[in-house]
Short mmCIF file of C-alpha atoms and ligand atoms in Angstrom, two decimals:
data_model
loop_
_atom_site.label_atom_id
_atom_site.label_comp_id
_atom_site.label_asym_id
_atom_site.label_seq_id
_atom_site.Cartn_x
_atom_site.Cartn_y
_atom_site.Cartn_z
CA MET O 1 -15.84 -38.74 10.64
CA THR O 2 -15.48 -37.24 7.20
CA ALA O 3 -13.10 -34.39 6.49
CA PRO O 4 -14.76 -30.98 5.95
CA PRO O 5 -15.21 -30.12 2.27
CA PRO O 6 -12.27 -28.20 0.86
CA ASP O 7 -12.81 -24.44 0.62
CA THR O 8 -13.65 -23.62 -3.00
CA ARG O 9 -11.85 -20.32 -2.77
CA VAL O 10 -8.52 -22.20 -2.71
CA ARG O 11 -7.65 -23.11 -6.31
CA PRO O 12 -4.61 -24.77 -7.83
CA ALA O 13 -2.67 -22.29 -9.95
CA THR O 14 -3.78 -23.64 -13.33
CA GLU O 15 -3.93 -21.39 -16.38
CA GLU O 16 -7.70 -21.23 -16.14
CA ASN O 17 -7.72 -20.37 -12.43
CA ILE O 18 -5.05 -17.72 -12.97
CA ARG O 19 -7.25 -16.10 -15.61
CA GLU O 20 -10.25 -16.25 -13.26
CA ALA O 21 -8.16 -14.74 -10.44
CA ALA O 22 -7.08 -11.90 -12.74
CA ARG O 23 -10.72 -11.18 -13.64
CA ILE O 24 -11.63 -11.01 -9.95
CA LEU O 25 -8.77 -8.63 -9.23
CA ARG O 26 -9.64 -6.38 -12.17
CA SER O 27 -13.19 -6.03 -10.89
CA GLY O 28 -11.99 -4.84 -7.49
CA GLY O 29 -11.67 -8.18 -5.65
CA LEU O 30 -8.89 -9.50 -3.41
CA VAL O 31 -6.78 -12.42 -4.64
CA ALA O 32 -4.10 -14.12 -2.58
CA PHE O 33 -1.25 -15.43 -4.74
CA PRO O 34 2.10 -17.11 -4.11
CA THR O 35 5.39 -15.30 -4.63
CA GLU O 36 8.84 -16.78 -3.97
CA THR O 37 8.91 -14.94 -0.61
CA VAL O 38 5.45 -15.24 0.98
CA TYR O 39 1.84 -15.26 -0.20
CA GLY O 40 0.57 -11.79 -1.04
CA LEU O 41 -2.92 -10.36 -0.69
CA GLY O 42 -3.34 -8.78 -4.10
CA ALA O 43 -5.56 -5.92 -5.23
CA ASP O 44 -5.68 -3.56 -8.21
CA ALA O 45 -3.15 -0.89 -7.21
CA CYS O 46 -5.01 1.76 -9.22
CA ASN O 47 -8.37 1.15 -7.55
CA ASP O 48 -8.69 3.17 -4.31
CA ALA O 49 -11.61 1.09 -3.03
CA ALA O 50 -9.82 -2.21 -3.66
CA VAL O 51 -6.73 -0.93 -1.85
CA ALA O 52 -8.91 0.13 1.08
CA ARG O 53 -10.28 -3.42 1.22
CA VAL O 54 -6.72 -4.71 1.63
CA PHE O 55 -6.17 -2.61 4.76
CA GLU O 56 -9.56 -3.68 6.05
CA ALA O 57 -8.88 -7.37 5.42
CA LYS O 58 -5.54 -7.17 7.21
CA GLY O 59 -7.06 -5.32 10.15
CA ARG O 60 -4.23 -2.77 10.13
CA PRO O 61 -4.76 0.07 12.59
CA ARG O 62 -2.55 2.30 10.42
CA PHE O 63 -2.09 2.77 6.69
CA ASN O 64 1.35 1.32 6.06
CA PRO O 65 2.50 1.83 2.49
CA LEU O 66 2.19 -1.30 0.34
CA ILE O 67 4.47 -2.88 -2.25
CA VAL O 68 3.43 -2.69 -5.91
CA HIS O 69 4.12 -5.78 -7.99
CA VAL O 70 4.66 -5.90 -11.76
CA PRO O 71 5.43 -8.91 -14.00
CA ARG O 72 8.44 -7.50 -15.87
CA PRO O 73 11.17 -4.99 -14.97
CA GLY O 74 10.14 -2.92 -18.02
CA ASP O 75 6.69 -2.36 -16.48
CA ALA O 76 8.13 -0.42 -13.54
CA GLY O 77 9.26 2.61 -15.57
CA GLU O 78 5.67 3.86 -15.94
CA LEU O 79 5.23 4.00 -12.18
CA VAL O 80 8.55 5.09 -10.68
CA VAL O 81 11.58 7.10 -11.74
CA PHE O 82 14.69 5.00 -12.35
CA ASP O 83 18.09 6.49 -11.78
CA GLU O 84 21.35 4.78 -12.60
CA ARG O 85 21.54 2.93 -9.25
CA ALA O 86 17.99 1.64 -9.54
CA SER O 87 18.65 0.40 -13.06
CA ARG O 88 21.75 -1.47 -11.88
CA ALA O 89 19.87 -3.08 -8.98
CA ALA O 90 16.95 -4.07 -11.24
CA GLU O 91 19.37 -5.56 -13.74
CA ALA O 92 21.09 -7.58 -11.02
CA PHE O 93 18.16 -8.70 -8.85
CA TRP O 94 14.85 -8.60 -10.73
CA PRO O 95 12.93 -10.79 -10.88
CA GLY O 96 13.60 -11.64 -7.24
CA PRO O 97 13.10 -10.79 -3.57
CA LEU O 98 14.22 -7.14 -3.76
CA THR O 99 11.82 -4.23 -3.26
CA MET O 100 12.98 -0.75 -4.26
CA VAL O 101 11.52 2.48 -2.95
CA LEU O 102 11.66 5.10 -5.69
CA ARG O 103 9.92 8.34 -6.58
CA ARG O 104 6.52 8.10 -8.24
CA THR O 105 6.39 9.35 -11.82
CA ALA O 106 4.29 12.48 -12.38
CA HIS O 107 1.58 10.46 -14.13
CA CYS O 108 1.79 7.39 -11.84
CA PRO O 109 -1.72 5.87 -11.78
CA VAL O 110 -1.24 3.98 -8.51
CA SER O 111 -3.66 4.89 -5.69
CA LEU O 112 -2.24 7.35 -3.17
CA LEU O 113 -3.68 5.13 -0.47
CA ALA O 114 -1.36 2.33 -1.63
CA SER O 115 1.68 4.43 -0.75
CA ALA O 116 -0.06 6.01 2.27
CA GLY O 117 0.22 9.45 0.73
CA LEU O 118 4.00 9.25 0.18
CA ASP O 119 5.60 10.65 -2.97
CA THR O 120 7.51 7.40 -3.27
CA LEU O 121 6.46 3.90 -4.19
CA ALA O 122 7.84 0.51 -3.20
CA ILE O 123 8.02 -1.78 -6.20
CA ARG O 124 9.17 -5.27 -7.04
CA VAL O 125 9.15 -7.95 -9.74
CA PRO O 126 8.66 -11.32 -8.05
CA ALA O 127 10.50 -14.37 -9.38
CA SER O 128 7.79 -16.98 -8.86
CA PRO O 129 6.39 -18.09 -12.24
CA VAL O 130 2.84 -18.29 -10.84
CA ALA O 131 3.12 -14.72 -9.53
CA ARG O 132 4.42 -13.44 -12.85
CA GLU O 133 1.74 -15.24 -14.87
CA PHE O 134 -0.92 -13.88 -12.58
CA LEU O 135 0.48 -10.33 -12.72
CA ALA O 136 0.74 -10.48 -16.51
CA ALA O 137 -2.88 -11.68 -16.71
CA THR O 138 -4.14 -8.78 -14.59
CA ALA O 139 -2.39 -6.31 -16.91
CA ARG O 140 -2.12 -3.73 -14.15
CA PRO O 141 0.05 -2.99 -11.12
CA VAL O 142 -0.94 -5.08 -8.09
CA VAL O 143 -0.46 -4.12 -4.44
CA ALA O 144 0.24 -7.09 -2.22
CA PRO O 145 1.12 -7.05 1.46
CA SER O 146 1.72 -10.42 3.05
CA ALA O 147 -1.61 -12.27 3.10
CA ASN O 148 -2.13 -12.40 6.86
CA ARG O 149 -3.99 -10.45 9.53
CA SER O 150 -1.74 -7.66 10.74
CA THR O 151 -0.52 -9.31 13.93
CA ALA O 152 -0.04 -12.81 12.47
CA VAL O 153 3.04 -14.25 10.80
CA SER O 154 3.41 -14.13 7.02
CA PRO O 155 1.84 -17.09 5.19
CA THR O 156 3.94 -19.42 3.09
CA THR O 157 1.17 -21.82 2.03
CA ALA O 158 -2.36 -21.37 0.67
CA GLU O 159 -3.66 -23.08 3.82
CA HIS O 160 -2.02 -20.43 6.04
CA VAL O 161 -3.71 -17.70 4.01
CA LEU O 162 -7.09 -19.35 4.45
CA GLN O 163 -6.57 -19.70 8.20
CA SER O 164 -5.45 -16.10 8.60
CA LEU O 165 -7.77 -14.21 6.26
CA GLY O 166 -10.69 -16.59 5.80
CA SER O 167 -13.66 -14.91 4.21
CA ALA O 168 -11.86 -11.58 3.63
CA VAL O 169 -10.26 -12.94 0.44
CA ASP O 170 -12.17 -13.73 -2.76
CA LEU O 171 -9.81 -16.35 -4.18
CA ILE O 172 -6.53 -17.99 -3.16
CA LEU O 173 -4.23 -19.29 -5.88
CA ASP O 174 -2.41 -22.33 -4.52
CA GLY O 175 1.11 -22.56 -5.91
CA GLY O 176 2.53 -24.74 -3.15
CA PRO O 177 4.90 -23.58 -0.41
CA CYS O 178 7.00 -20.45 -0.98
CA GLU O 179 10.66 -21.08 -1.74
CA VAL O 180 12.20 -18.17 0.16
CA GLY O 181 9.68 -18.00 2.98
CA ILE O 182 10.56 -14.54 4.29
CA GLU O 183 9.57 -11.22 2.81
CA SER O 184 11.57 -9.31 0.25
CA THR O 185 14.42 -7.01 1.25
CA VAL O 186 13.29 -3.37 1.06
CA ILE O 187 15.79 -0.65 0.12
CA ASP O 188 15.12 3.07 -0.22
CA LEU O 189 16.89 4.41 -3.28
CA THR O 190 15.66 7.97 -2.80
CA ALA O 191 18.37 8.26 -0.13
CA ASP O 192 22.11 8.44 -0.74
CA PRO O 193 23.57 6.08 0.35
CA PRO O 194 20.54 3.82 -0.04
CA LEU O 195 18.78 2.73 3.14
CA LEU O 196 18.09 -0.84 4.10
CA LEU O 197 14.51 -0.43 5.34
CA ARG O 198 13.76 -4.11 5.86
CA PRO O 199 16.19 -7.02 5.79
CA GLY O 200 14.64 -9.89 3.85
CA GLY O 201 15.02 -12.63 1.30
CA LEU O 202 17.92 -10.98 -0.54
CA GLU O 203 21.10 -10.66 1.51
CA ARG O 204 22.52 -7.25 2.27
CA SER O 205 25.97 -8.30 1.04
CA ALA O 206 24.60 -9.19 -2.40
CA ILE O 207 23.04 -5.75 -2.73
CA GLU O 208 26.16 -4.00 -1.42
CA GLY O 209 28.17 -5.84 -4.07
CA VAL O 210 26.20 -3.93 -6.70
CA LEU O 211 25.29 -0.64 -5.00
CA GLY O 212 28.02 -0.13 -2.42
CA ASP O 213 27.30 0.31 1.28
CA LEU O 214 23.74 0.49 2.49
CA GLU O 215 22.93 2.78 5.39
CA SER O 216 22.21 0.67 8.42
CA PRO O 217 18.62 0.95 9.66
CA GLY O 218 20.04 1.23 13.18
CA ARG O 219 21.17 4.73 12.29
CA MET O 220 17.65 5.94 11.71
CA ASN O 221 15.65 6.92 14.72
CA GLU O 222 13.03 4.53 15.95
CA THR O 223 10.02 6.65 15.13
CA GLU O 224 11.02 6.87 11.49
CA LEU O 225 11.49 3.14 11.24
CA ARG O 226 8.33 2.16 13.01
CA SER O 227 6.16 4.45 11.00
CA PRO O 228 7.21 5.25 7.46
CA GLY O 229 4.24 7.61 7.71
CA MET O 230 6.46 9.94 9.72
CA LEU O 231 9.32 10.18 7.21
CA ALA O 232 10.10 13.70 6.05
CA ARG O 233 8.97 13.04 2.51
CA HIS O 234 5.59 12.00 3.74
CA TYR O 235 2.83 14.06 2.31
CA ALA O 236 1.32 16.45 4.81
CA PRO O 237 -0.82 19.29 3.50
CA GLU O 238 0.79 22.72 3.57
CA ARG O 239 -2.32 24.18 5.15
CA PRO O 240 -3.03 23.45 8.81
CA ILE O 241 -5.62 20.80 9.56
CA ARG O 242 -8.32 21.28 12.19
CA LEU O 243 -9.82 18.01 13.42
CA GLU O 244 -13.27 17.26 14.88
CA ALA O 245 -14.67 20.41 13.30
CA LEU O 246 -18.28 21.21 14.20
CA GLU O 247 -18.43 24.36 12.09
CA VAL O 248 -16.53 25.85 9.16
CA ARG O 249 -14.55 29.06 9.68
CA GLU O 250 -13.74 31.79 7.19
CA ASP O 251 -11.54 30.75 4.26
CA GLU O 252 -11.58 27.11 5.28
CA ALA O 253 -11.81 24.02 3.12
CA LEU O 254 -13.90 21.15 4.45
CA LEU O 255 -13.17 17.46 4.51
CA ALA O 256 -16.66 16.15 5.20
CA PHE O 257 -17.94 12.76 6.25
CA GLY O 258 -21.55 11.57 6.02
CA PRO O 259 -24.82 12.79 4.54
CA GLU O 260 -24.75 16.26 6.13
CA PRO O 261 -21.55 18.13 5.24
CA LEU O 262 -21.15 21.37 7.21
CA PRO O 263 -22.16 24.46 5.21
CA GLY O 264 -20.03 27.47 4.32
CA ALA O 265 -16.74 25.97 3.14
CA ALA O 266 -14.71 27.51 0.31
CA ILE O 267 -14.11 24.03 -1.09
CA THR O 268 -15.69 20.78 0.10
CA ARG O 269 -14.78 17.16 -0.46
CA ASN O 270 -16.87 14.42 1.12
CA LEU O 271 -14.95 11.29 2.16
CA SER O 272 -18.20 9.34 2.04
CA GLU O 273 -21.71 10.71 1.74
CA LYS O 274 -23.10 7.39 2.92
CA ALA O 275 -20.73 7.35 5.90
CA ASP O 276 -18.91 4.26 4.63
CA LEU O 277 -15.43 3.96 6.16
CA ARG O 278 -14.07 1.87 3.32
CA GLU O 279 -15.07 4.51 0.81
CA ALA O 280 -13.62 7.18 3.11
CA ALA O 281 -10.26 5.41 3.31
CA ALA O 282 -10.19 5.07 -0.46
CA ASN O 283 -10.71 8.84 -0.87
CA LEU O 284 -8.60 10.13 2.03
CA PHE O 285 -5.20 10.91 0.52
CA ARG O 286 -6.52 12.17 -2.81
CA MET O 287 -9.01 14.51 -1.14
CA MET O 288 -6.44 15.87 1.31
CA ARG O 289 -4.36 16.89 -1.69
CA GLU O 290 -7.32 18.41 -3.47
CA LEU O 291 -8.20 20.54 -0.43
CA ASP O 292 -4.63 21.78 0.06
CA ASP O 293 -5.44 24.73 -2.16
CA PRO O 294 -3.85 28.21 -2.14
CA ARG O 295 -7.33 29.76 -1.95
CA VAL O 296 -7.91 28.43 1.59
CA ARG O 297 -6.23 29.11 4.91
CA SER O 298 -6.87 25.79 6.63
CA ILE O 299 -8.66 22.49 6.28
CA ALA O 300 -11.46 21.57 8.67
CA VAL O 301 -12.18 17.87 9.12
CA MET O 302 -15.53 16.61 10.40
CA PRO O 303 -15.50 13.92 13.13
CA ILE O 304 -14.97 10.42 11.78
CA PRO O 305 -15.94 7.27 13.71
CA ARG O 306 -13.06 5.29 15.18
CA HIS O 307 -14.20 1.75 14.52
CA GLY O 308 -13.00 -0.47 11.64
CA LEU O 309 -10.95 1.47 9.08
CA GLY O 310 -11.85 4.62 11.06
CA GLU O 311 -8.95 3.88 13.39
CA ALA O 312 -6.43 4.11 10.54
CA ILE O 313 -8.18 7.13 9.01
CA ASN O 314 -8.05 9.00 12.33
CA ASP O 315 -4.42 7.96 12.87
CA ARG O 316 -3.43 9.40 9.50
CA LEU O 317 -5.39 12.60 10.03
CA ARG O 318 -3.81 13.10 13.44
CA ARG O 319 -0.35 12.79 11.89
CA ALA O 320 -1.26 15.22 9.14
CA ALA O 321 -2.57 17.68 11.76
CA THR O 322 0.64 17.66 13.83
CA PRO O 323 3.42 18.60 11.43
CA GLY O 324 7.12 18.15 12.14
O1 TXA K 401 7.98 -10.31 0.06
C1 TXA K 401 7.26 -9.32 0.11
O2 TXA K 401 7.73 -8.16 0.05
C2 TXA K 401 5.76 -9.55 0.28
C3 TXA K 401 5.28 -10.25 -0.98
C4 TXA K 401 3.79 -10.49 -1.00
O3 TXA K 401 5.68 -9.51 -2.12
N1 TXA K 401 5.06 -8.33 0.53
C5 TXA K 401 5.19 -7.66 1.73
O4 TXA K 401 4.45 -6.48 1.82
O5 TXA K 401 5.88 -8.04 2.64
P1 TXA K 401 4.13 -5.73 3.20
O6 TXA K 401 3.03 -4.75 2.88
O7 TXA K 401 3.82 -6.72 4.27
O8 TXA K 401 5.43 -4.93 3.53
C6 TXA K 401 5.71 -3.70 2.88
C7 TXA K 401 6.98 -3.08 3.43
C8 TXA K 401 6.73 -2.40 4.76
O9 TXA K 401 7.86 -2.59 5.59
C9 TXA K 401 6.57 -0.94 4.36
O10 TXA K 401 6.83 -0.05 5.40
C10 TXA K 401 7.56 -0.84 3.21
O11 TXA K 401 7.45 -2.07 2.55
N2 TXA K 401 7.20 0.22 2.24
C11 TXA K 401 6.23 0.17 1.31
N3 TXA K 401 6.16 1.32 0.61
C12 TXA K 401 7.12 2.13 1.12
C13 TXA K 401 7.56 3.46 0.82
N4 TXA K 401 6.99 4.18 -0.17
N5 TXA K 401 8.54 3.96 1.56
C14 TXA K 401 9.13 3.24 2.54
N6 TXA K 401 8.76 1.97 2.87
C15 TXA K 401 7.78 1.43 2.17
MG1 MG K 402 3.69 -8.16 6.30
#
């Protein structure tokens, strides 16, 4: 018996392979890369279609907001607004296993799908040298959830990534096992006191030493914790949304899907003329914002299939349609 040939998508993290991985990511591909916490499934954070591929690859039934990774603390200022607390935390813990949720800057180029339509963004600077070299080589912000299917455990070796994601990933940079092995700690600095959203690789006490007490997640209600999509700051259009629309009413905007958009809308955006769910996911949050226009009274949404990414698209639309 001979061993099966090694998968050529798994590559040692040499300088040349890192450059190749960065090229793949810049052209819209998915690259798994090691960080000190777990392996991440990386995509160009500014490319809606690439971000949609991440959700598809993970098989997530909902659009959970993703973490944006940058190689140096100085790169974060373009994307999120730093206040004094955030600057202190960055100074103390970056690079490292701390993720901070902060407000997006007005000109933030990151895909709205990456933050699931929120006005905030989770951001971190990983400590792993391979991760930082890779991020520097891509020269753009990179979204990276843990590189596993949504129900599986987070991968801490390149082999785990391959087993979990298989053909969904274009290249896996092998940097050996992850040092920390559990995900980064996530704190929300748009709240006062800051919230500990996810305990992780950086201990609470270390953070409290710098920022003072963190609000315990136990104090938040369960719905909020389970679905960041339900948090108050979550973007929901001001105008009411009408799902499964079969006709357009007076003064309505239309969110269409497929080759035959309904006629008669004041404004129309088509999620995907060719009825492609990945394209639809990529366009969803941007188009909802574009249709939330003072000239219209409500937003009609054509039926969207429920398979594949359609499940997450319908989930998000349902939430947007039931405010409060
Ligand atoms: O260690 C890590 O953080 C790994 C490595 C690859 O960096 N990444 C990771 O990403 O664990 P992911 O997508 O599996 O977890 C993201 C977490 C989720 O708990 C999500 O709800 C939260 O961050 N999150 C992301 N953006 C958020 C936002 N704008 N507001 C609140 N929570 C957010
Ligand atoms: Mg995860």
